[in-house]
Coordinates of C-alpha atoms and ligand atoms in Angstrom, one line a residue:
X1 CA 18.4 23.1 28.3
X2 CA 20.4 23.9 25.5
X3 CA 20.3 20.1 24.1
X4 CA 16.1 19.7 24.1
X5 CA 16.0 22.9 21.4
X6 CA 14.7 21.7 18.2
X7 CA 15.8 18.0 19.4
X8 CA 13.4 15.2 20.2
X9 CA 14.9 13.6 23.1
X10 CA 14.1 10.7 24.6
X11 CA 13.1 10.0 28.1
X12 CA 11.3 8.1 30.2
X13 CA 8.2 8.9 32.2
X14 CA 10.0 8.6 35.9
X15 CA 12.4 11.5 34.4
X16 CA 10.1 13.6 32.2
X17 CA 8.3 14.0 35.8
X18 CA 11.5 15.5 37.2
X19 CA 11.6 18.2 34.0
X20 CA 9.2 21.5 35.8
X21 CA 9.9 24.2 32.8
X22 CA 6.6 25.3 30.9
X23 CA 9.1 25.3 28.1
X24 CA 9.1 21.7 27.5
X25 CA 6.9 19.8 25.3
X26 CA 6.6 16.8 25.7
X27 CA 4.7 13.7 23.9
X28 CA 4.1 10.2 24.0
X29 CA 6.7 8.5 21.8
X30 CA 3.9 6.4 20.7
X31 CA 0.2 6.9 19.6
X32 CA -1.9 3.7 20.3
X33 CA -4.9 3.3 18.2
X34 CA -5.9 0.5 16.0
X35 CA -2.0 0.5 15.0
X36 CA 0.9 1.7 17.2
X37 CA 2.4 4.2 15.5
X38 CA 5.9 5.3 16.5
X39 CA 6.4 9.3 17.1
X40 CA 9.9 9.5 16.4
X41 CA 10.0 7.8 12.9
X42 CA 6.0 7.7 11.5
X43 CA 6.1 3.9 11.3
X44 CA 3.0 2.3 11.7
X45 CA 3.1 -0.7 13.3
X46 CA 1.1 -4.4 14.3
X47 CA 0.2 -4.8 17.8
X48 CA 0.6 -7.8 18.1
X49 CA 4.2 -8.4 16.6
X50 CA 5.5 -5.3 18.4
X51 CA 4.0 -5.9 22.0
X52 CA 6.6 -6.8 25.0
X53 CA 5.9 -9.4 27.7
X54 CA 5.3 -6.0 29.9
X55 CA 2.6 -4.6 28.1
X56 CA 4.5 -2.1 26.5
X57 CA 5.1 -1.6 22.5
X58 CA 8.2 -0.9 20.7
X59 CA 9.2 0.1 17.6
X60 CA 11.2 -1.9 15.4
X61 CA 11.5 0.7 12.8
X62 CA 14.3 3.0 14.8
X63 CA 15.3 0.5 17.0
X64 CA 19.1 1.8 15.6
X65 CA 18.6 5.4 17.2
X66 CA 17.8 4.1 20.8
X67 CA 15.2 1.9 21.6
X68 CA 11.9 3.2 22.1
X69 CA 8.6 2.0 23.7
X70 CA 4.8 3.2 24.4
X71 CA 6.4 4.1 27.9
X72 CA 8.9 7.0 26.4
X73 CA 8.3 10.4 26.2
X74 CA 9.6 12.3 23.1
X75 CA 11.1 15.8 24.8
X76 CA 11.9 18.7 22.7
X77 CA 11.9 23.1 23.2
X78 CA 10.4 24.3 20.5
X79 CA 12.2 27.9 19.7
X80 CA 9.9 30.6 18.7
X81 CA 10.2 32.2 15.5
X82 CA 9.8 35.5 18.1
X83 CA 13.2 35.0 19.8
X84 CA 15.0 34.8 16.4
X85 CA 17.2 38.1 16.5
X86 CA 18.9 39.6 13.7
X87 CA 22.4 39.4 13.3
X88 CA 25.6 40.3 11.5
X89 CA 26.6 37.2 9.8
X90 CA 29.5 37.3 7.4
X91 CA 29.6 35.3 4.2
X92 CA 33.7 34.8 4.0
X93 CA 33.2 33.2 0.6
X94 CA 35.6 34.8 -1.7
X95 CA 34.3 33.2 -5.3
X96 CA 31.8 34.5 -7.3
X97 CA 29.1 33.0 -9.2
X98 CA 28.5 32.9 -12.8
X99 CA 25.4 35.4 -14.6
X100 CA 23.4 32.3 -14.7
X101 CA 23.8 31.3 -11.5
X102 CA 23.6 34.2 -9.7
X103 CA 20.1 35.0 -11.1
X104 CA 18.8 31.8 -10.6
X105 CA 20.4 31.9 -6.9
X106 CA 18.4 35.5 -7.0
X107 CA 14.9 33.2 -7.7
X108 CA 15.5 31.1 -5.0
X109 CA 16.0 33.9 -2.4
X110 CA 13.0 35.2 -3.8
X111 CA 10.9 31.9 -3.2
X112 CA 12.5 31.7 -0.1
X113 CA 11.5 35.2 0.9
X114 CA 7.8 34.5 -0.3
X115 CA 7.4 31.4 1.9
X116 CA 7.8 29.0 -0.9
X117 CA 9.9 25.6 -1.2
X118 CA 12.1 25.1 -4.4
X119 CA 13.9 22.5 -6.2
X120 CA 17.2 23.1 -7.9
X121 CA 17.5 21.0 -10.9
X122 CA 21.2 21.7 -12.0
X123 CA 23.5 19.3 -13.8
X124 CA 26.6 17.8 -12.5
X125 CA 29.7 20.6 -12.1
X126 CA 27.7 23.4 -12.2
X127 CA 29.0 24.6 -8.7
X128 CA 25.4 24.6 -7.1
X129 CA 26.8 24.4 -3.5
X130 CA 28.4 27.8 -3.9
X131 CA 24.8 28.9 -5.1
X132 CA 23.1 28.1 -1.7
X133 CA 25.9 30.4 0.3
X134 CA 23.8 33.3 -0.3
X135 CA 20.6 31.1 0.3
X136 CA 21.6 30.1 3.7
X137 CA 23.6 33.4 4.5
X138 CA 19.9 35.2 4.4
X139 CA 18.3 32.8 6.9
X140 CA 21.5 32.7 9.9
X141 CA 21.0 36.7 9.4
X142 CA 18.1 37.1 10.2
X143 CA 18.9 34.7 13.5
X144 CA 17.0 31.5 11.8
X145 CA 18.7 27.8 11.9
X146 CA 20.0 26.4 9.1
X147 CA 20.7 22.5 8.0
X148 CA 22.4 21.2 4.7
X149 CA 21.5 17.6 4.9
X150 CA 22.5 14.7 2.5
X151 CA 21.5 11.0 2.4
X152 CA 25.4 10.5 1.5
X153 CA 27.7 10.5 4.4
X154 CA 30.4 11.2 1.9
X155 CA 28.7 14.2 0.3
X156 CA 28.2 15.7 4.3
X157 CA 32.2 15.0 4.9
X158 CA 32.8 17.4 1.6
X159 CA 30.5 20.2 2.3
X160 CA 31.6 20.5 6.1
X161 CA 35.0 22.1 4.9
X162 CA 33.1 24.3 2.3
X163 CA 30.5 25.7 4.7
X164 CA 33.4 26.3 7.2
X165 CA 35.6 28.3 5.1
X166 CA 32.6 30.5 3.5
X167 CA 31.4 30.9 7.1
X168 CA 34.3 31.4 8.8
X169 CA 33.0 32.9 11.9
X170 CA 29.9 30.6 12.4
X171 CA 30.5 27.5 14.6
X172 CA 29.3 24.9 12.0
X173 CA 28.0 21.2 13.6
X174 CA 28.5 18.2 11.3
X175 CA 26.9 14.8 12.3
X176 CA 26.4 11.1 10.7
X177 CA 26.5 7.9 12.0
X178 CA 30.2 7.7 12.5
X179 CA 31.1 11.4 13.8
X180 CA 32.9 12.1 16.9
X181 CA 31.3 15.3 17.8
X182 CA 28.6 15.0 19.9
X183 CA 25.5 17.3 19.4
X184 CA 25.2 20.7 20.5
X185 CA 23.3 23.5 19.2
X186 CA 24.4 25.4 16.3
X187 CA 22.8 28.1 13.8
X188 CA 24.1 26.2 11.0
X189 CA 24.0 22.2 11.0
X190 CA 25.3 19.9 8.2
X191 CA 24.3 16.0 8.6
X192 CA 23.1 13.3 7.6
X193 CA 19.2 13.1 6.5
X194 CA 19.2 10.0 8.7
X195 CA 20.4 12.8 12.0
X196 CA 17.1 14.3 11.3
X197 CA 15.3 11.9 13.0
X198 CA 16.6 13.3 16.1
X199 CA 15.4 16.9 15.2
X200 CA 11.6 18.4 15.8
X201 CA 10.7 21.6 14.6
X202 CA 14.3 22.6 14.4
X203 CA 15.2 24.5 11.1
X204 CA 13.6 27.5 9.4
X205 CA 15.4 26.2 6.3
X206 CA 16.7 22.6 5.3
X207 CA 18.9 22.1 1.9
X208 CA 18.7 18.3 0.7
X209 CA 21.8 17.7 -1.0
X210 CA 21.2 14.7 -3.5
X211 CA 18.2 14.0 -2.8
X212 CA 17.4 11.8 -5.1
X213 CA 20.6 9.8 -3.6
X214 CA 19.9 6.2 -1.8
X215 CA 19.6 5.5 1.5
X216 CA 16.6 8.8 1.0
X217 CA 15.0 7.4 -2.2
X218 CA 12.7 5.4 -1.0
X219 CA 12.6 5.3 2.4
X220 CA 9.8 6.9 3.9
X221 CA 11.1 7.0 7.8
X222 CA 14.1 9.1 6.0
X223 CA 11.0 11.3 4.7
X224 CA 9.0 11.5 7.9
X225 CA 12.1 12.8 9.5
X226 CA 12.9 15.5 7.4
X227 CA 9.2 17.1 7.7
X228 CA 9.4 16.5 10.9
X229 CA 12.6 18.4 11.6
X230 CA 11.6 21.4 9.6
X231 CA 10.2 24.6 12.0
X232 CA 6.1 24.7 10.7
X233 CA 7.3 28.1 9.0
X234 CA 10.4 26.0 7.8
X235 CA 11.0 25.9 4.3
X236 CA 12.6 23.5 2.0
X237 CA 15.2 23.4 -1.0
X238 CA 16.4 20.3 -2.7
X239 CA 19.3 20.1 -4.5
X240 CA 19.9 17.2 -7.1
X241 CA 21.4 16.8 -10.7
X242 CA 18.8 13.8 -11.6
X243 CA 15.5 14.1 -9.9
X244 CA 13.6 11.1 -10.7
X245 CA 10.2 11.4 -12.2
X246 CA 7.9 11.0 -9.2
X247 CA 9.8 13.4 -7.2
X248 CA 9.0 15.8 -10.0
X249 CA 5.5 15.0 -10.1
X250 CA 5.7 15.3 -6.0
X251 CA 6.8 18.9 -5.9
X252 CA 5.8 20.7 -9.2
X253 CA 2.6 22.3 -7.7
X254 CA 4.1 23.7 -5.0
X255 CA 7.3 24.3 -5.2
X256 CA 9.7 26.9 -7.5
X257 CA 11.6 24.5 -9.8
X258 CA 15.0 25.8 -11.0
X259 CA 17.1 24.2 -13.7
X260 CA 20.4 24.9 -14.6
X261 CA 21.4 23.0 -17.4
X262 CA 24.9 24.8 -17.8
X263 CA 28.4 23.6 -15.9
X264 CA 30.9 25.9 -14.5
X265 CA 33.5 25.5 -17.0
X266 CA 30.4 25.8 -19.5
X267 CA 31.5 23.1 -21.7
X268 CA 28.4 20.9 -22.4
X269 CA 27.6 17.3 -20.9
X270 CA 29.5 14.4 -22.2
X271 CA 27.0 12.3 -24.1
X272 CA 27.6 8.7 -23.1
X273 CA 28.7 6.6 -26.4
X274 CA 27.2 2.8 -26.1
X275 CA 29.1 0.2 -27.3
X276 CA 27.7 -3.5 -27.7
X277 CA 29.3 -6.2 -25.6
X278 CA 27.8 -9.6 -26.1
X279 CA 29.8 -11.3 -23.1
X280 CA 30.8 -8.4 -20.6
X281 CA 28.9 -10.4 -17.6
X282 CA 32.0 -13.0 -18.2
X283 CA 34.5 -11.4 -20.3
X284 CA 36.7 -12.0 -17.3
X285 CA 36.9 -15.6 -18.0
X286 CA 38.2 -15.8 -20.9
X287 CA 41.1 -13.0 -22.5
X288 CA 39.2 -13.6 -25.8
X289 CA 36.2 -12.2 -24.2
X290 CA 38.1 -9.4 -22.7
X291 CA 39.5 -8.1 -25.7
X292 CA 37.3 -5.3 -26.6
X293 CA 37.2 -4.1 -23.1
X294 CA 41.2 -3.9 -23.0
X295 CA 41.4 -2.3 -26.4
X296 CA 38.8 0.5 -25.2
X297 CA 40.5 1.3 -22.0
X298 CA 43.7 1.6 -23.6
X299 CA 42.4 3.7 -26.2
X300 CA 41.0 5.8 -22.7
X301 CA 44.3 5.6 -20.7
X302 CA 45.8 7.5 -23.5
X303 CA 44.1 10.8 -22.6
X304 CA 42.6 10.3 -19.0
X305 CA 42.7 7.8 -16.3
X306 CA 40.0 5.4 -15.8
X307 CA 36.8 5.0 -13.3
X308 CA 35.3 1.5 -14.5
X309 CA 31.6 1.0 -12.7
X310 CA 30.4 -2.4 -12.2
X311 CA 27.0 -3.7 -11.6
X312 CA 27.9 -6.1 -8.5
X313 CA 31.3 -6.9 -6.3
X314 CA 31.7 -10.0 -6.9
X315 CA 32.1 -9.2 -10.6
X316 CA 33.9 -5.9 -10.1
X317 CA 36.8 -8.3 -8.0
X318 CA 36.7 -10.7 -10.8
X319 CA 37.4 -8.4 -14.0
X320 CA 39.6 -6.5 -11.6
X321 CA 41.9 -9.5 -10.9
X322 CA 42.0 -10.5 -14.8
X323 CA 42.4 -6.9 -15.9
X324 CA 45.8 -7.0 -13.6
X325 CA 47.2 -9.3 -15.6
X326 CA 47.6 -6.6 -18.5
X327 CA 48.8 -3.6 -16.4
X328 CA 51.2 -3.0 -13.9
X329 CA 49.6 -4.2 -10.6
X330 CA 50.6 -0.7 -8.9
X331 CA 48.0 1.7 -10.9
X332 CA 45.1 -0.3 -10.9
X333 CA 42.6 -1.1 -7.9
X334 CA 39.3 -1.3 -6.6
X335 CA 36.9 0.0 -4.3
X336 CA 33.4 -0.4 -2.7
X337 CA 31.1 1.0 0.2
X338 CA 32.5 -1.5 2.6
X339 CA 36.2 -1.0 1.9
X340 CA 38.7 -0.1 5.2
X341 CA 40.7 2.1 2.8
X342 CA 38.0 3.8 0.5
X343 CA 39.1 7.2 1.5
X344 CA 43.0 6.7 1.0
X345 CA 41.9 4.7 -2.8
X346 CA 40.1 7.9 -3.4
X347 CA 42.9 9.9 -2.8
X348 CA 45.2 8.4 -4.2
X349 CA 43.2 8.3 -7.3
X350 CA 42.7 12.3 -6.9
X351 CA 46.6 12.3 -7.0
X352 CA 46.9 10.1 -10.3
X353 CA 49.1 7.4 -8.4
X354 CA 46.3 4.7 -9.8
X355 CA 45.1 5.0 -13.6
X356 CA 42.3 2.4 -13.5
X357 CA 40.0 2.5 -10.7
X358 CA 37.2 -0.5 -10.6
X359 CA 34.3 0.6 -8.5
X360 CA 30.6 -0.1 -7.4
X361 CA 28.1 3.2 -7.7
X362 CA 29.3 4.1 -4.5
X363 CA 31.7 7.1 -6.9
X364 CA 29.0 7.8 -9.0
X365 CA 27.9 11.0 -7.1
X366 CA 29.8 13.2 -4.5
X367 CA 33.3 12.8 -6.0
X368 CA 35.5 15.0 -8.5
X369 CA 38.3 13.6 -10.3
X370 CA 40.1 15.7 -12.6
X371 CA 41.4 14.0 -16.0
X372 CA 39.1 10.8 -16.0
X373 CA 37.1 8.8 -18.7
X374 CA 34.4 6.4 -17.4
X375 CA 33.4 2.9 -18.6
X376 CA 30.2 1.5 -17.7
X377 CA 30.2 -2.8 -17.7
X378 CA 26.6 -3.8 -17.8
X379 CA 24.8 -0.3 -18.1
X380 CA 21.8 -2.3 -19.1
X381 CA 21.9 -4.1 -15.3
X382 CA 19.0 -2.9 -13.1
X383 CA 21.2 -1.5 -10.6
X384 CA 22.3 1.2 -13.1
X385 CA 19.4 3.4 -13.1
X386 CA 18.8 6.7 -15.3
X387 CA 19.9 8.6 -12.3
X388 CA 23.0 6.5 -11.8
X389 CA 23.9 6.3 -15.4
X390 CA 23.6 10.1 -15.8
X391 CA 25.4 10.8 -12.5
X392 CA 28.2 8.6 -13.9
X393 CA 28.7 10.1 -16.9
X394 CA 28.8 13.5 -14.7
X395 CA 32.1 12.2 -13.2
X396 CA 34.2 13.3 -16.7
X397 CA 35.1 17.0 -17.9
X398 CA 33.8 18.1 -14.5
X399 CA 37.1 20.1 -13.6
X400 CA 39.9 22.1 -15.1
X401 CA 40.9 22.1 -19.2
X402 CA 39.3 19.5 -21.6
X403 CA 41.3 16.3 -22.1
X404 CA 38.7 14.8 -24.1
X405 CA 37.3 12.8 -21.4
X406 CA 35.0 10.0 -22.6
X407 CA 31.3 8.1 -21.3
X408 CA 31.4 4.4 -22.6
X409 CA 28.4 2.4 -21.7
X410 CA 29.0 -1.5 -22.8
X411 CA 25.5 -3.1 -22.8
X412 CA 24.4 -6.5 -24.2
X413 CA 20.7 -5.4 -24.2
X414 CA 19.2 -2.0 -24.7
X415 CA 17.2 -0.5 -21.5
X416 CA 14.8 2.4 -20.6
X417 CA 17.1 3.6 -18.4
X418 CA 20.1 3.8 -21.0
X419 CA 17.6 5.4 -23.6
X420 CA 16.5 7.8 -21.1
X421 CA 19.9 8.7 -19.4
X422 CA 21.0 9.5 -23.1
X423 CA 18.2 11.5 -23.8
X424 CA 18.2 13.7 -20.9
X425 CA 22.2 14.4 -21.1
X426 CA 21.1 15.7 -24.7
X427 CA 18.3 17.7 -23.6
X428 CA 20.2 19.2 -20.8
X429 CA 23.0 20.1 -23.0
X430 CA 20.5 21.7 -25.9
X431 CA 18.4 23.9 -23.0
X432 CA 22.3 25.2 -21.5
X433 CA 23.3 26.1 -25.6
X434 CA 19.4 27.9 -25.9
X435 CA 20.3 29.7 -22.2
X436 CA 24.4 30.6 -23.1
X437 CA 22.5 32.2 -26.6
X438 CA 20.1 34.3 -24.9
Ligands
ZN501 ZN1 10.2 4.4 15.3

């Protein structure tokens, strides 16, 4: 019974018959009208392009959770807010938070209290995940269910240990796409935001980590299944360091909106410095062409280790292989989303056996490093947005004492996103000078 509560299962007819407990509910997985539209993920879909030879539909949509047809019945236990029972739940956290983030974590457990949803706008090393112990500490106490969900697979892996060891007594269930543990119930839940699409009606509160963070952005079966697997009396906090402007928009009349402009350490943001670069797309071609690159990276490597972003793979593998021919092979690499050994690069990197680490934007969120610079190649490429360029520049001077850690951004044309990156970083660090005075 224990696997249907909050879940949406699915079954089909010939066994939902077999299922005699008043405490199941149970729905078609699809509602036929002019559309089909799929239950499980909110996709609305042609008949005709989604019909089988036997009459019955399908959804294409989901098809990677489990296939699904008309035929299927979506089977979940609904828990009542009534059979929530208070309960001693200790926080084993032994930190403590910072003025400013303790009365801003005070705000949200008022919002939270009132029945309100909030956003927490704080910038890169601030130490927000601490701030939501207290948060989610309130809800498991007072026998609710709690998820921490990220779009990031890699942002999950690093809060699992966190949660564990600040709630060392609660059983604590992680899940994503490549887990080995299989789903049981738990009070407190950390996964993936696509693992919610397996939920219904589940959690009286759901933290989005990074929500702002692609595969979520955008994807509006992602955002189906996050309502979907919030209790109705659920309520919601996102967490991100660069909400984009329509999520903003989205929440502002509803929700409590936070910001904390201040980091931990409560140094101010690096502001990215941009430096003009006429041929960076093929500086790798020629050592001419890579001069000013070399001569900017060595001026880095004196202070800090390196993380160098670049717009695609194919040219992060070229300017890796031509940078090689400068350094000893053995501290520089490279690394991408697709890479066998990301985890051990990483690593390795954390333990300063590499100085110069080429990567995609897969590091430009979810990862600490202490003692690095960055350099941007291309900031003015589309895939560099204002949320990736400022989440990039939040990589340097997140951790331990200042080694004058440095933002370059090499551009050959100026963009909105570069203007408004820059602008923000400056804002951010004016409003946390305004706060510290105050
Ligand atoms: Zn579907």
């Amino acid at each position: 019974m224990e696997e249907f509560i909050g879940r949406q299962v699915v079954l089909s007819q010939a066994r939902v018959q077999e299922l005699n407990d008043p405490h199941f509910y149970i729905r078609p997985a699809m509602s036929i009208e002019k559309h089909v539209t799929c239950q499980r993920c909110g996709s609305q879909l042609a008949k005709a392009e989604h019909r089988l030879p036997s009459g019955k539909y399908f959804c294409s949509v989901c098809l990677k959770f489990g296939k699904l047809t008309s035929d299927d019945r979506l089977v979940s236990i609904i828990e009542s807010p009534d059979s929530q029972l208070p309960r001693e739940v200790l926080l084993t956290w032994q930190g403590s938070l910072t003025t400013l983030q303790q009365t801003i974590t005070d705000r949200l457990l008022q919002s939270l209290q009132a029945g309100r949803d909030s956003l927490l706008w704080a910038v890169t090393g601030s130490g927000k995940t601490e701030m939501i112990f207290p948060l989610i500490h309130s809800v498991l106490a007072k026998g609710g269910r709690v998820c921490v969900t990220s779009p990031r697979i890699d942002v999950c892996r690093e809060l699992y240990p966190r949660l564990k060891s600040a709630f060392v007594l609660e059983t604590v269930l992680l899940l994503h796409g490549n887990s080995e543990e299989s789903y049981c119930y738990r009070k407190l839940t950390i996964c993936t935001t696509h693992q919610l699409l397996h939920f219904y009606q589940a959690f009286d509160l759901i933290i989005v980590d990074e929500i702002d963070a692609f595969p979520y952005e955008g994807d509006q079966m992602l955002r189906y299944g996050l309502k979907q697997a919030l209790h109705l009396n659920g309520r919601l906090i996102y967490l991100t360091a660069t909400p984009p402007l329509h999520l903003i928009r989205e929440v502002e009349a509803t929700f409590a909106i936070e910001k904390l402009p201040v980091r931990f350490h409560k140094r101010p943001l690096i502001v990215p410095e941009c430096h003009w670069y006429l041929r960076w797309e093929s500086c790798y071609k020629k050592p001419s062409r890579m001069k000013k690159f070399l001569k900017l990276l060595r001026e880095l490597l004196q202070d800090n280790d390196v993380l160098v972003f670049c717009p695609s793979l194919s040219y992060m593998d070229a300017l890796c292989r031509a940078t090689s021919r400068f350094f000893a092979a053995d501290i520089i690499t490279s690394v991408h989303a697709e890479d066998e050994n990301r985890k051990e690069k990483v690593e390795k990197m954390r333990q300063k056996k590499y100085r110069i680490l080429f990567t995609s934007t897969i590091l430009e969120r979810g990862v600490t490093f202490e003692r690095v610079s960055v350099i941007v190649m291309g900031a003015n490429h589309a895939v560099f947005s204002k949320s990736a360029l400022v989440q990039i520049a939040g990589r340097v001077d997140r951790k331990g004492a200042y080694h004058h850690g440095r933002v370059l951004f090499f551009y050959n044309q100026n963009t909105q996103a570069m203007r408004q990156a820059k602008k923000e970083i400056k804002e951010m660090n004016a409003l946390a000078k305004k706060v510290g005075d105050t």
